[in-house]
CSV table of C-alpha atoms and ligand atoms in Angstrom, one decimal:
chain,number,residue,atom,x,y,z
A,1,MET,CA,109.7,-81.2,-117.6
A,2,ALA,CA,111.1,-78.5,-114.7
A,3,LYS,CA,111.0,-80.5,-111.7
A,4,ARG,CA,112.9,-80.1,-108.1
A,5,ALA,CA,114.1,-82.4,-105.9
A,6,ALA,CA,111.5,-82.0,-103.5
A,7,THR,CA,108.0,-82.5,-104.8
A,8,GLU,CA,104.6,-83.0,-102.5
A,9,GLU,CA,105.4,-86.0,-101.8
A,10,GLY,CA,108.8,-85.4,-100.4
A,11,VAL,CA,112.3,-85.6,-101.2
A,12,GLU,CA,114.0,-88.2,-103.0
A,13,ALA,CA,117.1,-89.6,-105.0
A,14,THR,CA,118.9,-92.0,-106.3
A,15,LEU,CA,122.6,-92.8,-105.3
A,16,THR,CA,124.7,-95.2,-107.3
A,17,PHE,CA,127.9,-96.3,-106.0
A,18,LEU,CA,130.1,-96.5,-109.2
A,19,GLY,CA,133.6,-97.4,-107.0
A,20,ALA,CA,135.1,-97.5,-103.6
A,21,SER,CA,132.4,-100.3,-102.6
A,22,GLY,CA,134.0,-102.8,-101.1
A,23,GLU,CA,137.6,-101.5,-101.6
A,24,VAL,CA,139.4,-98.4,-101.0
A,25,THR,CA,140.0,-96.9,-104.6
A,26,GLY,CA,137.5,-95.9,-107.3
A,27,SER,CA,135.6,-93.4,-105.4
A,28,SER,CA,132.5,-92.1,-107.4
A,29,PHE,CA,128.7,-92.0,-106.4
A,30,LEU,CA,126.1,-90.8,-109.0
A,31,VAL,CA,123.5,-89.1,-107.5
A,32,GLU,CA,120.1,-88.3,-109.2
A,33,THR,CA,117.3,-86.3,-108.5
A,34,GLN,CA,114.0,-86.1,-110.4
A,35,ALA,CA,115.3,-83.5,-112.5
A,36,ARG,CA,119.5,-83.4,-111.9
A,37,ARG,CA,122.4,-85.9,-112.0
A,38,PHE,CA,125.8,-85.6,-110.5
A,39,LEU,CA,129.0,-86.9,-109.4
A,40,VAL,CA,130.3,-86.5,-105.9
A,41,ASP,CA,134.2,-87.4,-106.9
A,42,CYS,CA,135.1,-89.1,-110.2
A,43,GLY,CA,138.2,-91.2,-108.8
A,44,MET,CA,140.8,-93.7,-110.7
A,45,PHE,CA,141.1,-97.3,-109.9
A,46,GLN,CA,144.2,-98.7,-108.3
A,47,GLY,CA,145.5,-102.2,-108.0
A,48,GLN,CA,143.7,-105.4,-108.9
A,49,ASP,CA,141.7,-105.4,-112.3
A,50,SER,CA,142.1,-101.6,-112.1
A,51,ASP,CA,142.3,-101.5,-116.2
A,52,GLU,CA,138.9,-103.3,-117.0
A,53,LYS,CA,137.4,-101.3,-114.0
A,54,ASN,CA,138.6,-98.3,-115.3
A,55,ALA,CA,137.6,-98.7,-118.5
A,56,ALA,CA,133.9,-99.5,-117.3
A,57,ALA,CA,133.6,-97.0,-114.4
A,58,LEU,CA,131.8,-94.3,-116.7
A,59,ALA,CA,128.9,-96.0,-117.8
A,60,PHE,CA,126.4,-93.5,-118.3
A,61,ASP,CA,126.2,-90.7,-120.8
A,62,PRO,CA,128.5,-88.0,-119.1
A,63,ARG,CA,126.7,-85.3,-121.3
A,64,GLU,CA,124.1,-85.4,-119.0
A,65,LEU,CA,125.7,-84.8,-115.7
A,66,ASP,CA,125.0,-81.6,-114.6
A,67,PHE,CA,127.8,-81.1,-112.2
A,68,VAL,CA,130.5,-82.7,-110.2
A,69,VAL,CA,131.6,-82.4,-106.8
A,70,LEU,CA,135.1,-83.4,-105.6
A,71,THR,CA,135.8,-84.3,-101.8
A,72,HIS,CA,139.6,-84.1,-102.6
A,73,ALA,CA,142.5,-84.2,-105.0
A,74,HIS,CA,144.0,-87.7,-104.6
A,75,ILE,CA,143.6,-89.6,-107.9
A,76,ASP,CA,141.5,-92.4,-106.5
A,77,HIS,CA,139.1,-89.8,-106.3
A,78,SER,CA,139.7,-87.4,-109.1
A,79,GLY,CA,141.7,-89.2,-111.5
A,80,LEU,CA,138.6,-90.2,-114.3
A,81,LEU,CA,137.9,-86.3,-114.4
A,82,PRO,CA,140.1,-86.5,-117.6
A,83,LEU,CA,138.3,-89.2,-118.8
A,84,LEU,CA,134.5,-88.0,-118.3
A,85,VAL,CA,135.7,-84.9,-120.3
A,86,ARG,CA,137.4,-87.0,-123.0
A,87,ARG,CA,133.5,-88.6,-123.3
A,88,GLY,CA,132.2,-85.1,-123.5
A,89,TYR,CA,131.3,-83.6,-120.2
A,90,ARG,CA,131.4,-79.9,-120.3
A,91,GLY,CA,130.1,-78.7,-117.1
A,92,PRO,CA,131.3,-77.1,-114.0
A,93,VAL,CA,133.6,-79.6,-111.5
A,94,HIS,CA,133.5,-78.1,-108.1
A,95,ALA,CA,136.2,-78.1,-105.4
A,96,THR,CA,138.2,-76.5,-102.8
A,97,PRO,CA,141.0,-74.0,-104.1
A,98,ALA,CA,143.3,-76.0,-102.8
A,99,THR,CA,142.2,-78.9,-104.5
A,100,CYS,CA,141.9,-77.1,-107.8
A,101,ASP,CA,145.7,-76.1,-107.6
A,102,LEU,CA,147.0,-79.6,-106.5
A,103,LEU,CA,144.8,-80.8,-108.9
A,104,GLY,CA,146.9,-78.3,-111.6
A,105,VAL,CA,149.8,-80.8,-111.2
A,106,MET,CA,148.3,-83.9,-110.3
A,107,LEU,CA,146.1,-84.7,-113.4
A,108,PRO,CA,148.5,-83.9,-116.2
A,109,ASP,CA,151.2,-86.1,-114.0
A,110,SER,CA,148.6,-89.1,-114.4
A,111,ALA,CA,148.0,-88.2,-118.1
A,112,HIS,CA,151.4,-88.6,-118.3
A,113,ILE,CA,151.5,-91.7,-116.7
A,114,GLN,CA,148.6,-93.3,-119.0
A,115,GLU,CA,150.0,-91.8,-122.4
A,116,SER,CA,153.7,-93.5,-121.0
A,117,ASN,CA,151.5,-96.6,-120.3
A,118,ALA,CA,150.1,-96.7,-123.8
A,119,ALA,CA,153.3,-96.3,-125.4
A,120,TRP,CA,154.8,-98.8,-123.7
A,121,GLN,CA,152.0,-101.2,-124.6
A,122,ARG,CA,152.2,-100.2,-128.1
A,123,GLU,CA,155.8,-101.1,-128.6
A,124,ARG,CA,155.0,-104.4,-127.0
A,125,ARG,CA,152.7,-105.3,-129.5
A,126,GLU,CA,154.8,-104.3,-132.1
A,127,ALA,CA,157.7,-106.8,-130.3
A,128,GLY,CA,155.4,-109.3,-131.0
A,129,PRO,CA,152.9,-111.3,-129.0
A,130,ARG,CA,155.7,-113.1,-127.0
A,131,ALA,CA,157.1,-110.1,-125.3
A,132,ALA,CA,155.5,-110.4,-121.7
A,133,ARG,CA,154.0,-107.7,-119.9
A,134,PRO,CA,155.8,-106.6,-116.5
A,135,ARG,CA,153.1,-107.7,-113.5
A,136,ALA,CA,153.5,-104.1,-111.7
A,137,ARG,CA,152.6,-102.2,-115.2
A,138,ARG,CA,148.7,-103.4,-114.3
A,139,ALA,CA,148.4,-101.4,-111.4
A,140,THR,CA,148.4,-98.2,-113.7
A,141,PRO,CA,145.5,-98.4,-116.0
A,142,THR,CA,145.8,-98.3,-120.0
A,143,ASN,CA,142.9,-98.9,-122.6
A,144,GLY,CA,145.3,-101.2,-125.0
A,145,ASP,CA,147.4,-98.9,-126.9
A,146,GLU,CA,145.4,-96.2,-126.8
A,147,PRO,CA,145.8,-94.3,-123.2
A,148,LEU,CA,143.0,-93.9,-120.7
A,149,TYR,CA,142.9,-89.9,-121.6
A,150,THR,CA,145.7,-87.4,-122.7
A,151,LEU,CA,147.4,-84.4,-121.4
A,152,ALA,CA,145.0,-82.4,-123.5
A,153,ASP,CA,142.1,-84.0,-121.8
A,154,ALA,CA,143.2,-83.2,-118.5
A,155,GLN,CA,144.1,-79.5,-119.2
A,156,ALA,CA,140.8,-79.4,-120.6
A,157,ALA,CA,139.2,-80.7,-117.0
A,158,LEU,CA,141.6,-78.3,-115.4
A,159,ARG,CA,139.4,-75.5,-117.3
A,160,GLN,CA,136.4,-76.8,-115.8
A,161,LEU,CA,137.4,-76.6,-112.0
A,162,HIS,CA,135.4,-74.1,-110.1
A,163,GLY,CA,136.7,-73.1,-107.1
A,164,VAL,CA,134.5,-73.2,-103.8
A,165,HIS,CA,136.0,-72.2,-99.9
A,166,TYR,CA,135.0,-73.9,-96.9
A,167,ASP,CA,131.9,-73.3,-95.0
A,168,VAL,CA,130.3,-71.6,-98.0
A,169,ARG,CA,126.7,-72.6,-98.9
A,170,HIS,CA,126.9,-73.0,-102.8
A,171,VAL,CA,124.2,-73.5,-104.9
A,172,ALA,CA,124.9,-76.1,-107.5
A,173,ALA,CA,121.4,-76.0,-109.2
A,174,PRO,CA,118.0,-74.9,-108.0
A,175,GLY,CA,117.3,-77.0,-105.0
A,176,ILE,CA,120.4,-78.6,-104.8
A,177,VAL,CA,123.4,-76.6,-102.1
A,178,PHE,CA,126.4,-78.1,-101.1
A,179,THR,CA,128.8,-77.0,-98.5
A,180,PHE,CA,132.6,-78.1,-98.0
A,181,ARG,CA,133.9,-79.0,-94.6
A,182,ASP,CA,137.5,-79.7,-93.4
A,183,ALA,CA,137.7,-83.2,-93.5
A,184,GLY,CA,141.4,-83.1,-92.1
A,185,HIS,CA,142.7,-85.6,-94.4
A,186,ILE,CA,145.3,-83.9,-96.9
A,187,LEU,CA,145.6,-80.2,-98.0
A,188,GLY,CA,142.1,-79.1,-99.5
A,189,SER,CA,140.1,-82.3,-98.5
A,190,ALA,CA,136.4,-81.8,-97.6
A,191,ILE,CA,133.5,-83.3,-96.3
A,192,VAL,CA,130.4,-82.5,-98.6
A,193,GLU,CA,127.2,-81.3,-96.9
A,194,LEU,CA,124.5,-81.9,-99.7
A,195,ASP,CA,121.2,-80.3,-99.0
A,196,LEU,CA,118.1,-81.5,-101.3
A,197,SER,CA,115.6,-78.7,-102.0
A,198,ASP,CA,116.0,-75.3,-99.9
A,199,GLY,CA,113.4,-74.7,-97.3
A,200,PRO,CA,111.4,-76.7,-95.1
A,201,GLY,CA,111.5,-80.1,-95.9
A,202,ALA,CA,115.0,-80.5,-97.0
A,203,ARG,CA,117.0,-83.2,-96.3
A,204,ARG,CA,120.7,-83.7,-96.2
A,205,ILE,CA,123.0,-86.4,-97.7
A,206,VAL,CA,126.8,-86.5,-96.3
A,207,PHE,CA,129.9,-87.8,-98.3
A,208,SER,CA,132.5,-87.9,-95.6
A,209,GLY,CA,135.3,-88.2,-98.5
A,210,ASP,CA,138.2,-89.2,-96.6
A,211,LEU,CA,138.7,-88.5,-93.0
A,212,GLY,CA,141.9,-87.6,-91.3
A,213,GLN,CA,143.0,-89.0,-88.0
A,214,PRO,CA,142.3,-86.3,-85.2
A,215,GLY,CA,145.5,-85.2,-83.4
A,216,ARG,CA,147.8,-86.0,-86.3
A,217,PRO,CA,149.9,-83.1,-86.8
A,218,VAL,CA,149.6,-80.3,-90.0
A,219,LEU,CA,146.0,-80.7,-90.5
A,220,PRO,CA,143.1,-79.7,-88.3
A,221,ASP,CA,140.9,-82.5,-87.1
A,222,PRO,CA,137.7,-83.5,-89.4
A,223,THR,CA,135.0,-81.3,-89.0
A,224,ARG,CA,132.0,-82.8,-86.8
A,225,VAL,CA,128.8,-82.8,-88.7
A,226,PRO,CA,125.6,-82.5,-86.4
A,227,ARG,CA,123.0,-83.7,-88.9
A,228,ALA,CA,122.4,-85.9,-92.2
A,229,ASP,CA,119.7,-87.7,-93.3
A,230,ALA,CA,121.8,-90.3,-95.2
A,231,LEU,CA,125.2,-90.9,-94.9
A,232,VAL,CA,128.2,-92.4,-97.2
A,233,VAL,CA,131.5,-92.8,-94.8
A,234,GLU,CA,135.1,-93.8,-95.4
A,235,SER,CA,136.2,-97.0,-93.6
A,236,THR,CA,139.9,-97.6,-94.8
A,237,TYR,CA,140.9,-98.4,-91.2
A,238,GLY,CA,137.5,-99.4,-89.7
A,239,ASN,CA,138.9,-102.3,-88.3
A,240,ARG,CA,142.5,-101.4,-86.5
A,241,GLN,CA,143.7,-98.7,-84.6
A,242,HIS,CA,146.6,-96.9,-85.2
A,243,ARG,CA,149.3,-96.3,-82.9
A,244,SER,CA,149.8,-93.5,-80.7
A,245,LEU,CA,151.8,-90.3,-82.7
A,246,GLU,CA,154.4,-90.7,-79.8
A,247,SER,CA,155.3,-94.8,-80.4
A,248,THR,CA,155.0,-93.5,-84.1
A,249,LEU,CA,157.9,-90.8,-83.5
A,250,ASP,CA,159.7,-93.5,-81.6
A,251,GLU,CA,159.6,-95.6,-84.3
A,252,VAL,CA,160.4,-93.6,-87.0
A,253,ALA,CA,163.9,-92.4,-85.1
A,254,ALA,CA,164.8,-95.7,-84.2
A,255,VAL,CA,164.7,-96.8,-88.4
A,256,LEU,CA,166.7,-93.6,-89.4
A,257,THR,CA,169.0,-94.2,-86.0
A,258,LYS,CA,170.1,-97.7,-86.9
A,259,THR,CA,170.0,-97.6,-90.8
A,260,LEU,CA,171.4,-94.2,-91.8
A,261,PRO,CA,175.1,-95.1,-90.7
A,262,ARG,CA,174.9,-98.1,-93.3
A,263,GLY,CA,172.9,-97.6,-95.5
A,264,ASN,CA,169.5,-95.3,-96.7
A,265,VAL,CA,166.0,-95.4,-95.6
A,266,VAL,CA,163.2,-95.3,-98.6
A,267,VAL,CA,159.6,-93.9,-97.7
A,268,PRO,CA,157.3,-94.4,-100.4
A,269,ALA,CA,155.1,-91.9,-99.9
A,270,PHE,CA,151.7,-90.3,-101.9
A,271,ALA,CA,153.2,-87.2,-103.2
A,272,VAL,CA,150.6,-85.3,-101.9
A,273,GLY,CA,149.9,-85.0,-98.3
A,274,ARG,CA,152.1,-87.9,-97.3
A,275,THR,CA,155.5,-86.3,-98.3
A,276,GLN,CA,154.6,-83.3,-96.6
A,277,GLU,CA,153.7,-84.8,-93.4
A,278,MET,CA,156.8,-87.1,-93.8
A,279,LEU,CA,158.9,-84.1,-93.7
A,280,HIS,CA,157.2,-82.4,-91.1
A,281,VAL,CA,158.2,-85.9,-88.8
A,282,PHE,CA,161.7,-86.0,-89.6
A,283,ALA,CA,161.8,-82.1,-89.0
A,284,GLU,CA,160.3,-82.9,-85.6
A,285,LEU,CA,162.6,-85.5,-84.7
A,286,ALA,CA,165.7,-83.5,-86.0
A,287,HIS,CA,164.3,-80.5,-83.8
A,288,ALA,CA,164.2,-83.0,-80.9
A,289,GLY,CA,167.9,-84.0,-81.2
A,290,ARG,CA,166.8,-87.5,-81.7
A,291,VAL,CA,168.2,-88.4,-85.1
A,292,PRO,CA,171.7,-87.5,-86.7
A,293,PRO,CA,171.8,-84.5,-89.0
A,294,LEU,CA,169.1,-85.7,-91.8
A,295,THR,CA,169.7,-85.6,-95.5
A,296,VAL,CA,166.2,-86.0,-97.4
A,297,PHE,CA,165.8,-86.0,-100.7
A,298,VAL,CA,162.2,-85.6,-102.1
A,299,ASP,CA,162.6,-87.3,-105.6
A,300,SER,CA,159.2,-86.5,-107.1
A,301,PRO,CA,158.5,-83.8,-109.6
A,302,LEU,CA,154.7,-83.9,-108.2
A,303,ALA,CA,155.6,-84.0,-104.2
A,304,THR,CA,157.9,-80.9,-105.1
A,305,ALA,CA,154.9,-79.0,-106.4
A,306,ALA,CA,152.5,-80.3,-104.2
A,307,THR,CA,155.2,-79.0,-101.4
A,308,GLY,CA,155.1,-75.5,-102.9
A,309,ILE,CA,151.4,-75.5,-103.0
A,310,THR,CA,150.8,-76.5,-99.3
A,311,ALA,CA,153.6,-73.6,-98.2
A,312,ARG,CA,151.2,-71.3,-100.3
A,313,TYR,CA,148.1,-72.5,-98.5
A,314,ALA,CA,150.2,-72.0,-94.7
A,315,PRO,CA,146.9,-70.7,-93.2
A,316,LEU,CA,145.3,-74.0,-93.7
A,317,LEU,CA,147.9,-75.8,-91.5
A,318,ASP,CA,148.4,-75.8,-87.9
A,319,ARG,CA,150.8,-73.4,-85.9
A,320,GLN,CA,153.2,-75.9,-85.0
A,321,THR,CA,153.9,-77.1,-88.8
A,322,ARG,CA,154.5,-73.3,-89.7
A,323,ASP,CA,156.8,-73.0,-86.8
A,324,LEU,CA,158.6,-76.0,-87.7
A,325,ALA,CA,159.0,-75.4,-91.0
A,326,ALA,CA,161.0,-72.0,-90.3
A,327,TRP,CA,162.7,-74.0,-87.8
A,328,GLN,CA,163.9,-76.5,-90.4
A,329,ALA,CA,164.7,-74.0,-93.4
A,330,ALA,CA,167.3,-72.3,-90.8
A,331,HIS,CA,168.6,-75.5,-90.2
A,332,PRO,CA,170.1,-77.4,-92.8
A,333,ASP,CA,173.1,-79.1,-90.5
A,334,ARG,CA,170.4,-80.3,-88.6
A,335,MET,CA,168.2,-81.2,-91.5
A,336,ARG,CA,168.5,-80.8,-95.3
A,337,VAL,CA,166.2,-81.1,-97.9
A,338,LEU,CA,167.2,-81.8,-101.5
A,339,PHE,CA,164.4,-81.6,-104.2
A,340,THR,CA,165.3,-83.6,-107.1
A,341,GLU,CA,164.0,-82.4,-110.4
A,342,SER,CA,165.5,-84.0,-113.8
A,343,PRO,CA,165.5,-87.7,-114.2
A,344,GLN,CA,169.5,-87.2,-114.2
A,345,ASP,CA,169.4,-85.6,-110.2
A,346,SER,CA,167.0,-89.0,-109.5
A,347,MET,CA,169.4,-91.1,-110.7
A,348,ARG,CA,172.4,-89.4,-109.0
A,349,ILE,CA,170.8,-90.7,-106.0
A,350,ASN,CA,171.7,-94.0,-106.8
A,351,GLU,CA,174.8,-93.5,-106.2
A,352,VAL,CA,174.8,-92.3,-102.6
A,353,ARG,CA,175.1,-96.1,-100.7
A,354,SER,CA,174.6,-94.5,-97.1
A,355,GLY,CA,172.9,-91.5,-95.0
A,356,ALA,CA,169.9,-90.8,-97.7
A,357,VAL,CA,166.5,-90.6,-96.4
A,358,ILE,CA,164.4,-90.8,-100.1
A,359,VAL,CA,161.0,-89.7,-100.1
A,360,SER,CA,159.4,-90.9,-103.5
A,361,ALA,CA,156.1,-91.7,-105.2
A,362,SER,CA,153.9,-93.3,-106.0
A,363,GLY,CA,152.9,-94.7,-102.8
A,364,MET,CA,152.0,-97.6,-103.4
A,365,CYS,CA,154.8,-98.8,-105.1
A,366,ASP,CA,153.1,-99.0,-108.5
A,367,ALA,CA,154.6,-95.8,-110.7
A,368,GLY,CA,156.9,-93.3,-110.7
A,369,ARG,CA,160.4,-92.9,-109.8
A,370,VAL,CA,160.4,-94.8,-106.1
A,371,ARG,CA,160.7,-97.9,-108.3
A,372,HIS,CA,164.1,-97.1,-109.3
A,373,HIS,CA,165.5,-96.2,-105.3
A,374,LEU,CA,163.6,-99.7,-104.4
A,375,ARG,CA,165.6,-101.7,-107.3
A,376,HIS,CA,168.5,-99.9,-105.9
A,377,ASN,CA,168.1,-100.3,-102.1
A,378,LEU,CA,165.8,-103.6,-101.6
A,379,PRO,CA,168.6,-106.1,-102.0
A,380,ARG,CA,171.0,-104.6,-99.4
A,381,GLU,CA,170.2,-105.8,-96.0
A,382,GLU,CA,171.8,-102.7,-94.7
A,383,CYS,CA,168.9,-100.4,-95.9
A,384,ALA,CA,165.5,-99.8,-94.7
A,385,VAL,CA,161.9,-99.1,-96.8
A,386,VAL,CA,159.4,-97.6,-94.7
A,387,PHE,CA,155.8,-97.6,-95.8
A,388,VAL,CA,153.5,-94.7,-93.8
A,389,GLY,CA,150.2,-95.1,-96.3
A,390,PHE,CA,147.9,-97.5,-97.1
A,391,GLN,CA,148.8,-100.4,-99.7
A,392,ALA,CA,145.8,-101.5,-102.0
A,393,ARG,CA,145.5,-104.9,-102.8
A,394,GLY,CA,147.7,-105.8,-106.2
A,395,THR,CA,150.5,-103.2,-105.9
A,396,LEU,CA,154.1,-104.1,-105.2
A,397,GLY,CA,153.8,-102.2,-101.9
A,398,ARG,CA,151.3,-104.3,-100.9
A,399,ALA,CA,153.5,-107.5,-101.5
A,400,LEU,CA,156.2,-106.1,-100.1
A,401,VAL,CA,154.1,-105.3,-96.6
A,402,GLU,CA,153.3,-108.4,-96.6
A,403,GLY,CA,156.9,-109.8,-96.7
A,404,ALA,CA,157.7,-110.6,-100.2
A,405,ARG,CA,161.3,-112.2,-100.4
A,406,GLU,CA,161.6,-111.4,-104.1
A,407,VAL,CA,159.7,-108.9,-106.5
A,408,ARG,CA,159.5,-107.9,-110.0
A,409,LEU,CA,161.1,-104.2,-111.0
A,410,PHE,CA,161.8,-103.6,-114.6
A,411,ARG,CA,161.4,-106.7,-115.9
A,412,GLU,CA,163.8,-108.2,-113.2
A,413,SER,CA,163.5,-110.2,-110.1
A,414,VAL,CA,164.5,-108.2,-107.0
A,415,PRO,CA,165.6,-110.1,-104.0
A,416,VAL,CA,164.1,-107.9,-100.7
A,417,ARG,CA,167.0,-108.1,-98.2
A,418,ALA,CA,166.2,-104.7,-96.6
A,419,SER,CA,164.0,-104.3,-93.8
A,420,VAL,CA,160.4,-103.7,-94.3
A,421,HIS,CA,158.6,-101.7,-91.7
A,422,THR,CA,154.8,-100.3,-91.5
A,423,ILE,CA,154.7,-97.3,-90.0
A,424,GLY,CA,150.5,-97.0,-89.1
A,425,GLY,CA,150.7,-94.3,-86.6
A,426,LEU,CA,150.8,-91.8,-89.7
A,427,SER,CA,147.7,-92.6,-91.7
A,428,ALA,CA,146.1,-89.6,-93.3
A,429,HIS,CA,143.2,-92.0,-92.6
A,430,ALA,CA,141.2,-91.9,-89.6
A,431,ASP,CA,141.5,-95.2,-87.5
A,432,GLN,CA,138.3,-97.3,-86.3
A,433,ALA,CA,138.4,-94.6,-82.9
A,434,GLY,CA,138.6,-91.5,-84.9
A,435,LEU,CA,135.6,-93.1,-87.2
A,436,LEU,CA,133.7,-93.7,-84.6
A,437,GLY,CA,134.3,-90.3,-82.8
A,438,TRP,CA,133.4,-88.3,-86.2
A,439,LEU,CA,130.3,-90.5,-86.3
A,440,GLY,CA,129.4,-89.5,-82.6
A,441,GLY,CA,129.4,-85.9,-83.5
A,442,PHE,CA,125.7,-86.6,-85.4
A,443,GLU,CA,122.9,-85.4,-83.0
A,444,SER,CA,120.6,-88.6,-84.4
A,445,ALA,CA,121.3,-91.3,-86.5
A,446,PRO,CA,121.0,-90.9,-90.3
A,447,SER,CA,117.8,-92.9,-91.8
A,448,ARG,CA,120.3,-94.1,-94.4
A,449,VAL,CA,124.1,-95.2,-93.8
A,450,PHE,CA,126.2,-96.5,-96.4
A,451,VAL,CA,130.2,-97.6,-95.5
A,452,VAL,CA,132.4,-97.5,-98.6
A,453,HIS,CA,135.9,-96.8,-99.1
A,454,GLY,CA,137.4,-99.7,-97.3
A,455,GLU,CA,138.0,-103.7,-98.3
A,456,ARG,CA,134.8,-105.5,-98.1
A,457,GLU,CA,135.6,-107.5,-94.7
A,458,THR,CA,136.7,-104.5,-92.9
A,459,SER,CA,133.6,-102.5,-94.1
A,460,VAL,CA,131.2,-104.9,-93.0
A,461,LEU,CA,133.0,-105.3,-90.0
A,462,PHE,CA,133.1,-101.2,-89.3
A,463,ALA,CA,129.1,-101.4,-90.3
A,464,GLU,CA,128.7,-104.3,-87.6
A,465,LEU,CA,130.2,-101.8,-85.1
A,466,VAL,CA,128.3,-98.4,-85.9
A,467,ARG,CA,125.0,-100.8,-85.3
A,468,GLU,CA,126.0,-102.1,-82.1
A,469,ARG,CA,127.9,-98.9,-80.6
A,470,LEU,CA,126.2,-96.5,-82.0
A,471,ARG,CA,122.7,-98.4,-82.1
A,472,TRP,CA,122.2,-96.9,-85.8
A,473,PRO,CA,119.6,-98.9,-87.3
A,474,SER,CA,120.2,-98.9,-91.4
A,475,VAL,CA,123.8,-99.2,-91.8
A,476,GLU,CA,124.7,-101.2,-95.3
A,477,VAL,CA,127.8,-102.1,-97.1
A,478,PRO,CA,126.8,-101.7,-100.7
A,479,ALA,CA,128.9,-103.2,-103.8
A,480,ARG,CA,129.7,-101.7,-107.2
A,481,GLY,CA,127.4,-100.8,-109.2
A,482,ASP,CA,124.1,-101.1,-106.6
A,483,ARG,CA,121.5,-98.0,-106.7
A,484,HIS,CA,119.8,-97.2,-103.7
A,485,ARG,CA,116.6,-95.0,-103.6
A,486,LEU,CA,116.5,-93.0,-100.7
A,487,ALA,CA,113.1,-91.0,-100.1
A,488,TRP,CA,111.9,-89.1,-97.5
A,489,ARG,CA,108.2,-87.9,-96.8
B,1,ZN,ZN1,142.7,-89.5,-100.2
């Protein structure tokens, strides 16, 4: 039954929204043409109800998939790959070479979290039904005492990765070609242009992936795409404008200058992307003489590995970033960066009472070493916590951003006396103007537009804005599980 995406009647495809629809995590879209089935992204759900959603996420037979295309390495876009492989998927997973390298550290790290949470669950079950499960554990999914997947599954998934460079048309199957364009979101991040059927009558579906904020340091601006017949676009900050980079730097400088003489500054940051960008920001402030000499601890093995990978891909970074990194390496008296490896090194930071900038993962505080630093620094009013990334509903980070006076960490209640700052101008995601600007790069309205990767209210508001401002006729906000048939005559 050899069929192609294009028939005499035209091009058709069915798009199923498996996640990131009315929420920001769990990005995954199933595309079915008459002959092929494939996924764009295979992301993990995080935050509210994530255990249940992850367990139910792959409600199809993975063995029937022909291939997978990934937009970038963030776990909410890639984190269920090992589960897909555990359930029998053996085909290729296409991603940019930088994404492949980042996944080489991220997927094993994610598997480690799954395994240790499952072990913890097992312990709890053996301890009896009355032992309560700390609330924050919910944010990292497990499947009862069975891990969602194991290190072996992650390693198997890594063997299926296939690197495809930016701007190269890659034939994934007969009549199905995709091209990665730099999305400027994190190292290796891509917009996917998907062309169904070669030759006349070809139709293009574009997946924005996560889009970077234009004019932001470290990475180039998201690539403009001139044409799409259907578009799936993110909307994380579709309801907001970020502060300018200048006022953001002022804010960071003010927090550091005020806090460091007496306390520490904890920066929960995604290990990949955000950490490297914060190092850049600190170096910029140190270089300009706007902050006292800095001691920055990067306390996340994943962030350390990602920083090394970022350095290897220096040509993908902007010029200023490369110059600044060289300056910083030559001036440890102005800014010292210490990468901690062992848990013992990490614990030694707990003895530091003042003068330390501690950058640690996870970015939403639902796992990882940052939780220890929060436990030690949140109760001290002379300390500060600086959030620089999106905090999903149901995470500890969200509770802090929303002004919680007390949080639970390691089965204890911890008072929040440190000052908590949210610094929006550094977001890895485009703001409302950034998104509208990118959409403005299309020469004509795509016939179908789906707004995803935003909390529902945000996506609905942004969809309305796109209809009004750009006068695009068909802009929808799909819900999880929705199937849409795309047909062009
Ligand atoms: Zn992302």
